[in-house]
Tab-separated table of C-alpha atoms in Angstrom:
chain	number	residue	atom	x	y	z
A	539	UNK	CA	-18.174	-0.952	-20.406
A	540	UNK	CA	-18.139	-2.976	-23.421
A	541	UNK	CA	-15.517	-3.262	-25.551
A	542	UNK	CA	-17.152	-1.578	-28.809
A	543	UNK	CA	-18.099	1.420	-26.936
A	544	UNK	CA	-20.901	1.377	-28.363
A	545	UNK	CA	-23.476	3.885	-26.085
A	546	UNK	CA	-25.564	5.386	-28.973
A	547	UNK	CA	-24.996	8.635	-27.627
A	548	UNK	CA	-20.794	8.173	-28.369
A	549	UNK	CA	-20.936	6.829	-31.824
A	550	UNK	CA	-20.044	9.132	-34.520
A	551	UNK	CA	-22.492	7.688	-37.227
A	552	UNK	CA	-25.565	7.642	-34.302
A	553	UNK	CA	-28.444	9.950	-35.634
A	554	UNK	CA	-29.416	10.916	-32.073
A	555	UNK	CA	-28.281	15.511	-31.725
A	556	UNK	CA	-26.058	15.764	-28.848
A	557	UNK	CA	-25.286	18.981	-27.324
A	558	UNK	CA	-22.066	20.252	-29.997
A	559	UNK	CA	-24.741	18.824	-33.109
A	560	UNK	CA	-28.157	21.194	-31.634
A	561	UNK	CA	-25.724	24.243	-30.966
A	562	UNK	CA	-24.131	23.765	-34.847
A	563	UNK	CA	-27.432	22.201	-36.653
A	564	UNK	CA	-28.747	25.853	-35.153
A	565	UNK	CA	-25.787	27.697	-37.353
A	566	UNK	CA	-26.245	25.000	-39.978
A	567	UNK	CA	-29.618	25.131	-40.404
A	568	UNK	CA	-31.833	26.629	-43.587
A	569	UNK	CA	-34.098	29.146	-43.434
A	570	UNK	CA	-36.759	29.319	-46.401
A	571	UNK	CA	-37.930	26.156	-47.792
A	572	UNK	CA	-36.190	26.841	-51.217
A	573	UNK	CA	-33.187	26.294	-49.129
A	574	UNK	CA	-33.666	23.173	-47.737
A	575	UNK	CA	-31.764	19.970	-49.756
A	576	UNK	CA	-33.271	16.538	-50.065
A	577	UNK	CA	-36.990	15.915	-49.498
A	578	UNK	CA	-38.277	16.892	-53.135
A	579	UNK	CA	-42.090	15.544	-52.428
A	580	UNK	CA	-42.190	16.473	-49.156
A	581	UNK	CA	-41.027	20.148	-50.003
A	582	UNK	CA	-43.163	20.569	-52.850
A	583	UNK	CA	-46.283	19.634	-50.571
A	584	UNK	CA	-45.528	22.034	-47.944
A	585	UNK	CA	-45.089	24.668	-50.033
A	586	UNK	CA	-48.749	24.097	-51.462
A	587	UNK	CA	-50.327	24.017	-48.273
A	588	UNK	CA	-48.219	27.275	-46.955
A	589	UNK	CA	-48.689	29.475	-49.841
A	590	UNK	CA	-52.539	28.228	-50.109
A	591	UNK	CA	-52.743	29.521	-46.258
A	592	UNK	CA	-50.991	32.418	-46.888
A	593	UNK	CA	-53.373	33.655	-49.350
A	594	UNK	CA	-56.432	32.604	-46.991
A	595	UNK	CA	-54.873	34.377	-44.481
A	596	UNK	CA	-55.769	31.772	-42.472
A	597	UNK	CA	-53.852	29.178	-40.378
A	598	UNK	CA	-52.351	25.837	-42.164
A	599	UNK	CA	-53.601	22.415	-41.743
A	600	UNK	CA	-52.030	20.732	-38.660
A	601	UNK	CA	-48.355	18.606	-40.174
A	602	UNK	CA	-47.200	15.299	-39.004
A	603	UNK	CA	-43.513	14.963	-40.026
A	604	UNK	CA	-42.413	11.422	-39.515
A	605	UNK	CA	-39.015	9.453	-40.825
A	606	UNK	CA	-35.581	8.589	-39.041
A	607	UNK	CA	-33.869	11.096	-36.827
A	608	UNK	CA	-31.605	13.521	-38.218
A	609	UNK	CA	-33.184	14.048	-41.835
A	610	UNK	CA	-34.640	17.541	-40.908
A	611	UNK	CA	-37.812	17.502	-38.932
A	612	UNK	CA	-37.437	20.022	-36.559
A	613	UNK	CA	-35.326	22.121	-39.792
A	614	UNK	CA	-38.942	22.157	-41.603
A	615	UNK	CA	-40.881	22.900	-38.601
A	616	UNK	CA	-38.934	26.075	-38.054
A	617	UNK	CA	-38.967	26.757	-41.826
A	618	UNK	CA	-42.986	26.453	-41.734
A	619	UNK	CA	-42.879	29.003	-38.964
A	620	UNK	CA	-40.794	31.127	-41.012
A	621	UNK	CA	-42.669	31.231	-44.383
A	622	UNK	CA	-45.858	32.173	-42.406
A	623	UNK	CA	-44.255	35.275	-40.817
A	624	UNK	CA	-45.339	33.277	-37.371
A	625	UNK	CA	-43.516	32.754	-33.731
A	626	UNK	CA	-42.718	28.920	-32.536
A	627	UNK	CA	-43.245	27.117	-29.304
A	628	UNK	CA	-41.070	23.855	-29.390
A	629	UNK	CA	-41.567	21.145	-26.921
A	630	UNK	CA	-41.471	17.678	-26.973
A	631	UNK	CA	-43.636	14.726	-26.300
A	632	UNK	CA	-41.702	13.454	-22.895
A	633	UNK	CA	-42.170	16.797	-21.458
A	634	UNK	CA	-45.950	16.775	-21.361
A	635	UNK	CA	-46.704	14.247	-18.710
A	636	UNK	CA	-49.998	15.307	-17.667
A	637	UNK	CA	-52.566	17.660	-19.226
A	638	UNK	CA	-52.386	20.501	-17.159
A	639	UNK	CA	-49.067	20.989	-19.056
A	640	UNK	CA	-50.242	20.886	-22.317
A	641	UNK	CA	-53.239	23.237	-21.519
A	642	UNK	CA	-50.698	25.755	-20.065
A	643	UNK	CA	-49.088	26.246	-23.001
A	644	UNK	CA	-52.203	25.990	-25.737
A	645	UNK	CA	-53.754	28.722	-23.590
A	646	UNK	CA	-50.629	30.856	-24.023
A	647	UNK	CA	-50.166	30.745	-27.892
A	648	UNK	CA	-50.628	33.127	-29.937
A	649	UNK	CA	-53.110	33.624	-33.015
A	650	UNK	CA	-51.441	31.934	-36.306
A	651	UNK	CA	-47.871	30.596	-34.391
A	652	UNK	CA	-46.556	27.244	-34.450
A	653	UNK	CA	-46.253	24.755	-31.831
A	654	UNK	CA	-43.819	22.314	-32.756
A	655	UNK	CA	-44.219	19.106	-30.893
A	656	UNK	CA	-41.168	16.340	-31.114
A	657	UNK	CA	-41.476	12.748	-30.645
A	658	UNK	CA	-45.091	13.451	-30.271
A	659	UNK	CA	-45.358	9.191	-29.808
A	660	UNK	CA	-44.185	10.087	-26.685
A	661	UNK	CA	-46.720	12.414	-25.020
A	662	UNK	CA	-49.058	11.023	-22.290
A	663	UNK	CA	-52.076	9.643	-22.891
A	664	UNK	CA	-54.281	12.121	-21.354
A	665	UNK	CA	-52.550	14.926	-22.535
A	666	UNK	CA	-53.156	13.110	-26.175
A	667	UNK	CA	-56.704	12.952	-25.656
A	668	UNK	CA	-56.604	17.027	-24.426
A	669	UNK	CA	-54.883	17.817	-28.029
A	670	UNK	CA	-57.733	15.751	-29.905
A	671	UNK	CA	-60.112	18.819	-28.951
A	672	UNK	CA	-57.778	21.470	-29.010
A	673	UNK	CA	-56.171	20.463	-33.080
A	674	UNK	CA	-60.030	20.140	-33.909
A	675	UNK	CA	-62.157	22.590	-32.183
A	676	UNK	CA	-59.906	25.384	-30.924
A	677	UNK	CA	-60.370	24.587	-27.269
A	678	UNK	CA	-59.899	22.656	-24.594
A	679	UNK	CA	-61.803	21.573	-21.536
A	680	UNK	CA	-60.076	22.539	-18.031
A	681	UNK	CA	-60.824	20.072	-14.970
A	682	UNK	CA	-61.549	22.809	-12.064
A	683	UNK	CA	-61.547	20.479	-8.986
A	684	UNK	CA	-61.601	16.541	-8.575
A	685	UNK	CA	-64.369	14.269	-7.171
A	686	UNK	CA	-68.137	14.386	-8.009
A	687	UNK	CA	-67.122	18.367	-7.557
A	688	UNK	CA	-65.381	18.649	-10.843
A	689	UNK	CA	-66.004	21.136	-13.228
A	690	UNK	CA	-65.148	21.346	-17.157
A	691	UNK	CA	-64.520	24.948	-17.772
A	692	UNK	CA	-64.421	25.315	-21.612
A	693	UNK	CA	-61.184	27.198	-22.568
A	694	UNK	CA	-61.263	28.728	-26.612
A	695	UNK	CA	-57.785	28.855	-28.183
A	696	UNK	CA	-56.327	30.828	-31.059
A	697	UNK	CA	-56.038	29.423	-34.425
A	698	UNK	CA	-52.422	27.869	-34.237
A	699	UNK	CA	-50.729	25.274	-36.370
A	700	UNK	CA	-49.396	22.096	-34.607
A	701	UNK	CA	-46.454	20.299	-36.342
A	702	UNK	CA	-45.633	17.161	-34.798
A	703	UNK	CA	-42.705	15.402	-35.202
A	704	UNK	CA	-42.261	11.473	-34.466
A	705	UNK	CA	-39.414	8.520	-35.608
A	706	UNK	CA	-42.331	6.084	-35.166
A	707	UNK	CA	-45.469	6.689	-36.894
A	708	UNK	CA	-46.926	3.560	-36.046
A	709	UNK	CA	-46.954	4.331	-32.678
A	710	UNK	CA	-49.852	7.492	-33.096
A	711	UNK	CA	-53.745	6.069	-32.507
A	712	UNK	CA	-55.495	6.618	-35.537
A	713	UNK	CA	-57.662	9.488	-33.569
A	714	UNK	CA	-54.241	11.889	-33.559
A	715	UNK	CA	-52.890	10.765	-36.891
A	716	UNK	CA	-56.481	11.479	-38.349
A	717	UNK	CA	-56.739	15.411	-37.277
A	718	UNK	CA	-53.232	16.225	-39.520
A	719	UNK	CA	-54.011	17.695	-42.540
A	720	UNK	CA	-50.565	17.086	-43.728
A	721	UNK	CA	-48.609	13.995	-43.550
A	722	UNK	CA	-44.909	14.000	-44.775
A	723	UNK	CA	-42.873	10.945	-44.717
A	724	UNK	CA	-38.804	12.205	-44.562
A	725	UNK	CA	-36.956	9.379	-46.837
A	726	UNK	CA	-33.040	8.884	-46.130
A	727	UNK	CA	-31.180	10.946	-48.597
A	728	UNK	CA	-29.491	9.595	-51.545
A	729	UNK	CA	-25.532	10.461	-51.998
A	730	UNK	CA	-25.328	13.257	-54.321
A	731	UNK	CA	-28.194	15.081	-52.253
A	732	UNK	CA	-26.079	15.080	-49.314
A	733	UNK	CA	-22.946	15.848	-51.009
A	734	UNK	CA	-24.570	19.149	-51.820
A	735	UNK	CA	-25.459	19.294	-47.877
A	736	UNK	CA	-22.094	18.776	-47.084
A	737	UNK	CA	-21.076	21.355	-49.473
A	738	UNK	CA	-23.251	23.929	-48.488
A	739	UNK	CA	-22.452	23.457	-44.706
A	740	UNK	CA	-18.690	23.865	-45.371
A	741	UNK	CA	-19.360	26.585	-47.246
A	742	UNK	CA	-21.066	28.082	-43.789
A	743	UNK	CA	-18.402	26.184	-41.632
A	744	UNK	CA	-15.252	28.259	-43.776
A	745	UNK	CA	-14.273	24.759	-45.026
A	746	UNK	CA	-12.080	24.298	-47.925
A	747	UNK	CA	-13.321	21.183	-49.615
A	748	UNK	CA	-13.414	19.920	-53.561
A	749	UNK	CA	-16.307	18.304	-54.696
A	750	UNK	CA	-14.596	14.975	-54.628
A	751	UNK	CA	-14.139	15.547	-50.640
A	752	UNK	CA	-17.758	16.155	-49.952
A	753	UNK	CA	-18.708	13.028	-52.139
A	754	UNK	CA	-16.149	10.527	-49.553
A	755	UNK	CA	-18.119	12.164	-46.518
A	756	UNK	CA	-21.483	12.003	-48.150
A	757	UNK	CA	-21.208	8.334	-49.205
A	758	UNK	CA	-20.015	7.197	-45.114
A	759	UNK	CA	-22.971	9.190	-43.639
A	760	UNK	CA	-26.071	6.838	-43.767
A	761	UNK	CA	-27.948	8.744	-45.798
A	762	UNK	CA	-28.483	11.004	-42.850
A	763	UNK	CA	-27.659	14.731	-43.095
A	764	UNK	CA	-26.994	15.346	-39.178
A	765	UNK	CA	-24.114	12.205	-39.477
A	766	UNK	CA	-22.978	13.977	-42.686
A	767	UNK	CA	-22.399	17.396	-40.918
A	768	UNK	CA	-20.706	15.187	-38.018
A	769	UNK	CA	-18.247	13.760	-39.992
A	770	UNK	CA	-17.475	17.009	-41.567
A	771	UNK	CA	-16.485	18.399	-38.475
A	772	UNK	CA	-14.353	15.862	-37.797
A	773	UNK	CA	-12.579	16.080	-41.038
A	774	UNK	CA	-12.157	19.737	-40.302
A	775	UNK	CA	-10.260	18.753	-37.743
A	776	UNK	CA	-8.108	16.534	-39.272
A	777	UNK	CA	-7.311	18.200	-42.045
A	778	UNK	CA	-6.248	21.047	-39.763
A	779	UNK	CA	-4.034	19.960	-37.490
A	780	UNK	CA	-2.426	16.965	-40.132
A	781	UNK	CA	-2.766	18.910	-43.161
A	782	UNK	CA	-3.174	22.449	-44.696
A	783	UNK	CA	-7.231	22.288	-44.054
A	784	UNK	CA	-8.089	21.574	-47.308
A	785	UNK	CA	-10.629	18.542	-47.492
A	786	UNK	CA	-9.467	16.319	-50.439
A	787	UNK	CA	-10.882	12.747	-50.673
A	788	UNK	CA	-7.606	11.440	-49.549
A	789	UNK	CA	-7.949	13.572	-46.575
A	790	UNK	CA	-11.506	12.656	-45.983
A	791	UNK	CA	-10.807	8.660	-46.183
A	792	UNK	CA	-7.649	9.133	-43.826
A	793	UNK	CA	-9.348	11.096	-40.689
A	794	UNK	CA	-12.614	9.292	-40.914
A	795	UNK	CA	-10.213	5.837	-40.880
A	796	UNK	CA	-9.211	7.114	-37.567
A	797	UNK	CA	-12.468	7.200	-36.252
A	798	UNK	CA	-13.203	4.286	-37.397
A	799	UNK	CA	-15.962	4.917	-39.954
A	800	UNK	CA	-15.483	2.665	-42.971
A	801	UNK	CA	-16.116	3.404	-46.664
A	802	UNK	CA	-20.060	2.158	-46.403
A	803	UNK	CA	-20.607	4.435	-42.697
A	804	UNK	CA	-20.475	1.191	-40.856
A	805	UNK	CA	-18.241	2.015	-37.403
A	806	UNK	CA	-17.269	-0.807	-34.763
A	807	UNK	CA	-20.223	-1.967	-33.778
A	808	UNK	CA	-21.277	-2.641	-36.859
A	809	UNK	CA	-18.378	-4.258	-37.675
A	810	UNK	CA	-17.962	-6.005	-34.935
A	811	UNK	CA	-21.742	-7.466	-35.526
A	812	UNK	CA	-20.385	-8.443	-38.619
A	813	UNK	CA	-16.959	-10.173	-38.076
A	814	UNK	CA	-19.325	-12.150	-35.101
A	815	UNK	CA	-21.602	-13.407	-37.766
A	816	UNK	CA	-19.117	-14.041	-40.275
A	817	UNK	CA	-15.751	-15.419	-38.231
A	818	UNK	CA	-17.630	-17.370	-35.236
A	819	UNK	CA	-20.867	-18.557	-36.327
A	820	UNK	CA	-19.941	-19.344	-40.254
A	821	UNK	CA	-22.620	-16.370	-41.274
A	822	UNK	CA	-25.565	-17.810	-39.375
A	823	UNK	CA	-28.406	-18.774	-38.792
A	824	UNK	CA	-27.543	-17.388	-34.912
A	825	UNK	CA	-29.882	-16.121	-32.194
A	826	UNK	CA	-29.762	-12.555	-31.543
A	827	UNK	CA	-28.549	-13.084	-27.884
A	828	UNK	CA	-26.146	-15.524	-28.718
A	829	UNK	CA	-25.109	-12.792	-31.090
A	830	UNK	CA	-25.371	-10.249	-28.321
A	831	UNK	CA	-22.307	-12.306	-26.023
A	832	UNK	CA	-20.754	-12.762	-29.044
A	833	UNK	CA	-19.812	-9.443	-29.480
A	834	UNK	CA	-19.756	-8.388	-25.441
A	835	UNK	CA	-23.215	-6.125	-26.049
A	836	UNK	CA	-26.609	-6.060	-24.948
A	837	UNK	CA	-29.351	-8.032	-27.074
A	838	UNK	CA	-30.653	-4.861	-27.031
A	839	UNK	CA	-27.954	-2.732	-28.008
A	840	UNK	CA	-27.201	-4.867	-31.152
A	841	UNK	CA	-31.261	-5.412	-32.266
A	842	UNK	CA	-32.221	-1.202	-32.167
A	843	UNK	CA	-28.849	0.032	-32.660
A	844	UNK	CA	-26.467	-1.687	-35.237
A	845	UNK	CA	-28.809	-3.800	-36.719
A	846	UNK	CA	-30.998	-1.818	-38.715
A	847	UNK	CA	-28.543	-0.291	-41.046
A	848	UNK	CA	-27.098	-3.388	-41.633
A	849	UNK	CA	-30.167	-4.544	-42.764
A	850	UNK	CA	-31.206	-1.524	-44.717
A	851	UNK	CA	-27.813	-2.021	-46.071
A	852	UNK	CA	-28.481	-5.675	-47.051
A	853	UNK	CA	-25.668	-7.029	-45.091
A	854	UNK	CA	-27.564	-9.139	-42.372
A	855	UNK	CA	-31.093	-10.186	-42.455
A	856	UNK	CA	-33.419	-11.148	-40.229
A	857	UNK	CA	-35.287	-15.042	-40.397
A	858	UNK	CA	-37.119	-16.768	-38.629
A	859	UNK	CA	-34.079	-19.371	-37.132
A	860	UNK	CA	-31.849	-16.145	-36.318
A	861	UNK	CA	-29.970	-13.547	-38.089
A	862	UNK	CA	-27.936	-14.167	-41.044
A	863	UNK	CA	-25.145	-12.540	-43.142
A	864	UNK	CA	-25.906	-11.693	-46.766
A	865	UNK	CA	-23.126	-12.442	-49.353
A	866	UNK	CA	-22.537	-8.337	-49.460
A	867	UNK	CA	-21.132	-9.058	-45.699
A	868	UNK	CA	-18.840	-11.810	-46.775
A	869	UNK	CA	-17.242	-9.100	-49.439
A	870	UNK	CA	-17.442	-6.241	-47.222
A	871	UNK	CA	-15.311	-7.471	-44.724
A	872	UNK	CA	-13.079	-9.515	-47.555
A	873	UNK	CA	-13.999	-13.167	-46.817
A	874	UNK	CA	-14.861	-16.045	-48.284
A	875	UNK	CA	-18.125	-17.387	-47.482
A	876	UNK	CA	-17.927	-21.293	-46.519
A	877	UNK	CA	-20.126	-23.850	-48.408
A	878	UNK	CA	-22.495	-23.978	-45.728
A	879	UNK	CA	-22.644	-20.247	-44.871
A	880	UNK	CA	-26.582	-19.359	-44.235
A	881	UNK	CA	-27.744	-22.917	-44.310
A	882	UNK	CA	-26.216	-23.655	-40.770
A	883	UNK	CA	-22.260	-23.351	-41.053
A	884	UNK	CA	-21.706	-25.886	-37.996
A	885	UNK	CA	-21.118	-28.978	-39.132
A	886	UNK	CA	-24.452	-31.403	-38.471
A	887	UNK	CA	-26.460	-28.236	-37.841
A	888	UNK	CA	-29.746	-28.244	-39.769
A	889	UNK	CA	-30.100	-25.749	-43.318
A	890	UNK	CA	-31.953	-22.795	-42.585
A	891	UNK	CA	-35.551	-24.071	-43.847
A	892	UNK	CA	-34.613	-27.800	-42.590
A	893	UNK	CA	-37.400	-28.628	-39.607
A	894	UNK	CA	-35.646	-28.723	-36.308
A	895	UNK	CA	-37.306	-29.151	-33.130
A	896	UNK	CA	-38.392	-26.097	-32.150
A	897	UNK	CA	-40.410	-25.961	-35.121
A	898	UNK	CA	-38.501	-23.330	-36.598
A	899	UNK	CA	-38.359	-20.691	-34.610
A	900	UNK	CA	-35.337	-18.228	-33.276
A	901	UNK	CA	-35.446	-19.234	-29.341
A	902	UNK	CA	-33.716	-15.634	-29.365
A	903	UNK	CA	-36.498	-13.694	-30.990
């Protein structure tokens, strides 16, 4: 076990739902699209294409919802579902392995419902090539023996309304991304937008918190709503047991200090990235696996974990001889950057666009 515990699953600013965030995020969650916080384009889309298909009567174009986790796919999925007056089937992706699965359960919906499909990167490739028919043409082909015996048996389907739901857009063939009417791209939410989600889930939550309160949570949560409802549970706590329950921005700083999630949402990991960068290797340029020892992690770990906040947050960057620390990492963590810091802090080592002998390349990735 490392030392930075840093298991995406454990960490309090991770974006991944474990078991306590699906069972609250179900409590939490809104249910008309007027109610939903953040997502101004996106909202104002989908409510076009809903109220245009309500007055068709007719089903919606199929909707590909793609962004980060945790900014509130499977929350509009459910919402679409809800402004048509229409039932929802939610799978995901990894659970459709062949396509005998997914035929099972397009043959079962009903006329008009939704079948929300998460991380729908994920799905097999066959079963992929089933839904190309079945978003298009409202049917599907079922494979009635094997061999030179096989038969097609053509299979019609109800008008239905797929939503699918994916953190990696790039990852869809062109084929699947073409047959959604309706692309939305989920941006990360700025402060005051999820200052007004933490308000409105303490509100739901019986939390006593001023305005100033919600702001201290809101600014440490990544710009992610599901992190900012996190860390408002936690601060529940704290201010419970240590303090009359009232969440002041005093009280806020103090219990999320305890678990260890600093004024900008960066928690040990990230810090720990950071202080490797910054204390042993002079800021960089350093290989991402030497970075990876460093710090006791996998390369792994620190490449699709901790580092791309840091570099969304314009503390490390990425370059061609290895990673480096911006001068917003130097102040972060309150040091002084040394004269060589980013050019090669190791005295002798070549500047970070001087020609070295591997031609300038990170032997590390």
């Amino acid at each position: 076990m490392s030392p930075y515990d840093s298991d995406p699953a454990d960490r309090l600013v991770t974006a991944a739902a474990d078991g306590e965030d699906q069972a609250v995020e179900a409590a939490l969650r809104p249910r008309q699209l007027d109610e939903f916080i953040g997502q101004e384009r996106v909202r104002e889309q989908l409510s076009l294409v809903l109220q245009a298909a309500r007055k068709r009567g007719t089903a919606p174009d199929h909707v590909l919802l793609s962004g980060p986790p945790g900014l509130g796919k499977t929350t509009l999925s459910m919402i679409i579902a809800a402004e048509l007056g229409a039932p929802i089937r939610i799978t995901s992706g990894p659970a459709i392995q062949h396509a005998g699965d997914l035929a099972a359960i397009l043959s079962s919906l009903a006329e008009g419902e939704v079948l929300f499909l998460d991380e729908i990167h994920r799905m097999s490739r066959p079963a992929e090539e089933m839904l190309y028919m079945a978003m298009e043409d409202f049917r599907v082909d079922v494979i009635v023996g094997k061999g030179p015996g096989a038969t097609a048996i053509p299979l019609e389907l109800p008008p239905f309304t797929l939503v699918g739901a994916t953190t990696r857009a790039g990852l869809l063939p062109p084929p699947l991304r073409d047959r959604f009417g309706f692309t939305g791209h989920m941006e990360f939410y700025a402060p005051a937008e999820l200052q007004r989600v933490v308000h409105r889930s303490a509100a739901l939550l019986d939390v006593e918190i001023d305005p100033a309160g919600a702001a201290e949570i809101a600014g440490r949560s990544r710009g992610t709503p599901r992190i900012a409802n996190r860390l408002l549970r936690r601060v529940r706590d704290y201010a419970q047991v240590r303090h009359d329950g009232v969440v002041t921005p005093e009280i806020a700083g103090q219990a999320l200090d305890v678990y260890e999630v600093d004024a900008r949402g960066l928690d040990r990991l990230d810090r720990a990235v950071l202080t490797a960068l910054l204390r042993l290797f002079g800021g960089g340029p350093v290989g991402l696996s030497t970075l990876a020892v460093a710090v006791g992690e996998e390369a792994e770990t620190v490449e699709e974990v901790a580092e791309p906040f840091l570099v969304r947050e314009g503390l490390l960057a990425r370059t061609p001889r290895g990673r480096i620390a911006t001068a917003a990492a130097w102040q972060h963590l309150g040091l002084v950057p040394p004269l060589t810091a980013g050019r090669g802090a190791v005295p002798g080592q070549p500047g970070l666009f001087a020609p070295d002998g591997d031609g300038g390349t990170d032997p590390d990735r």
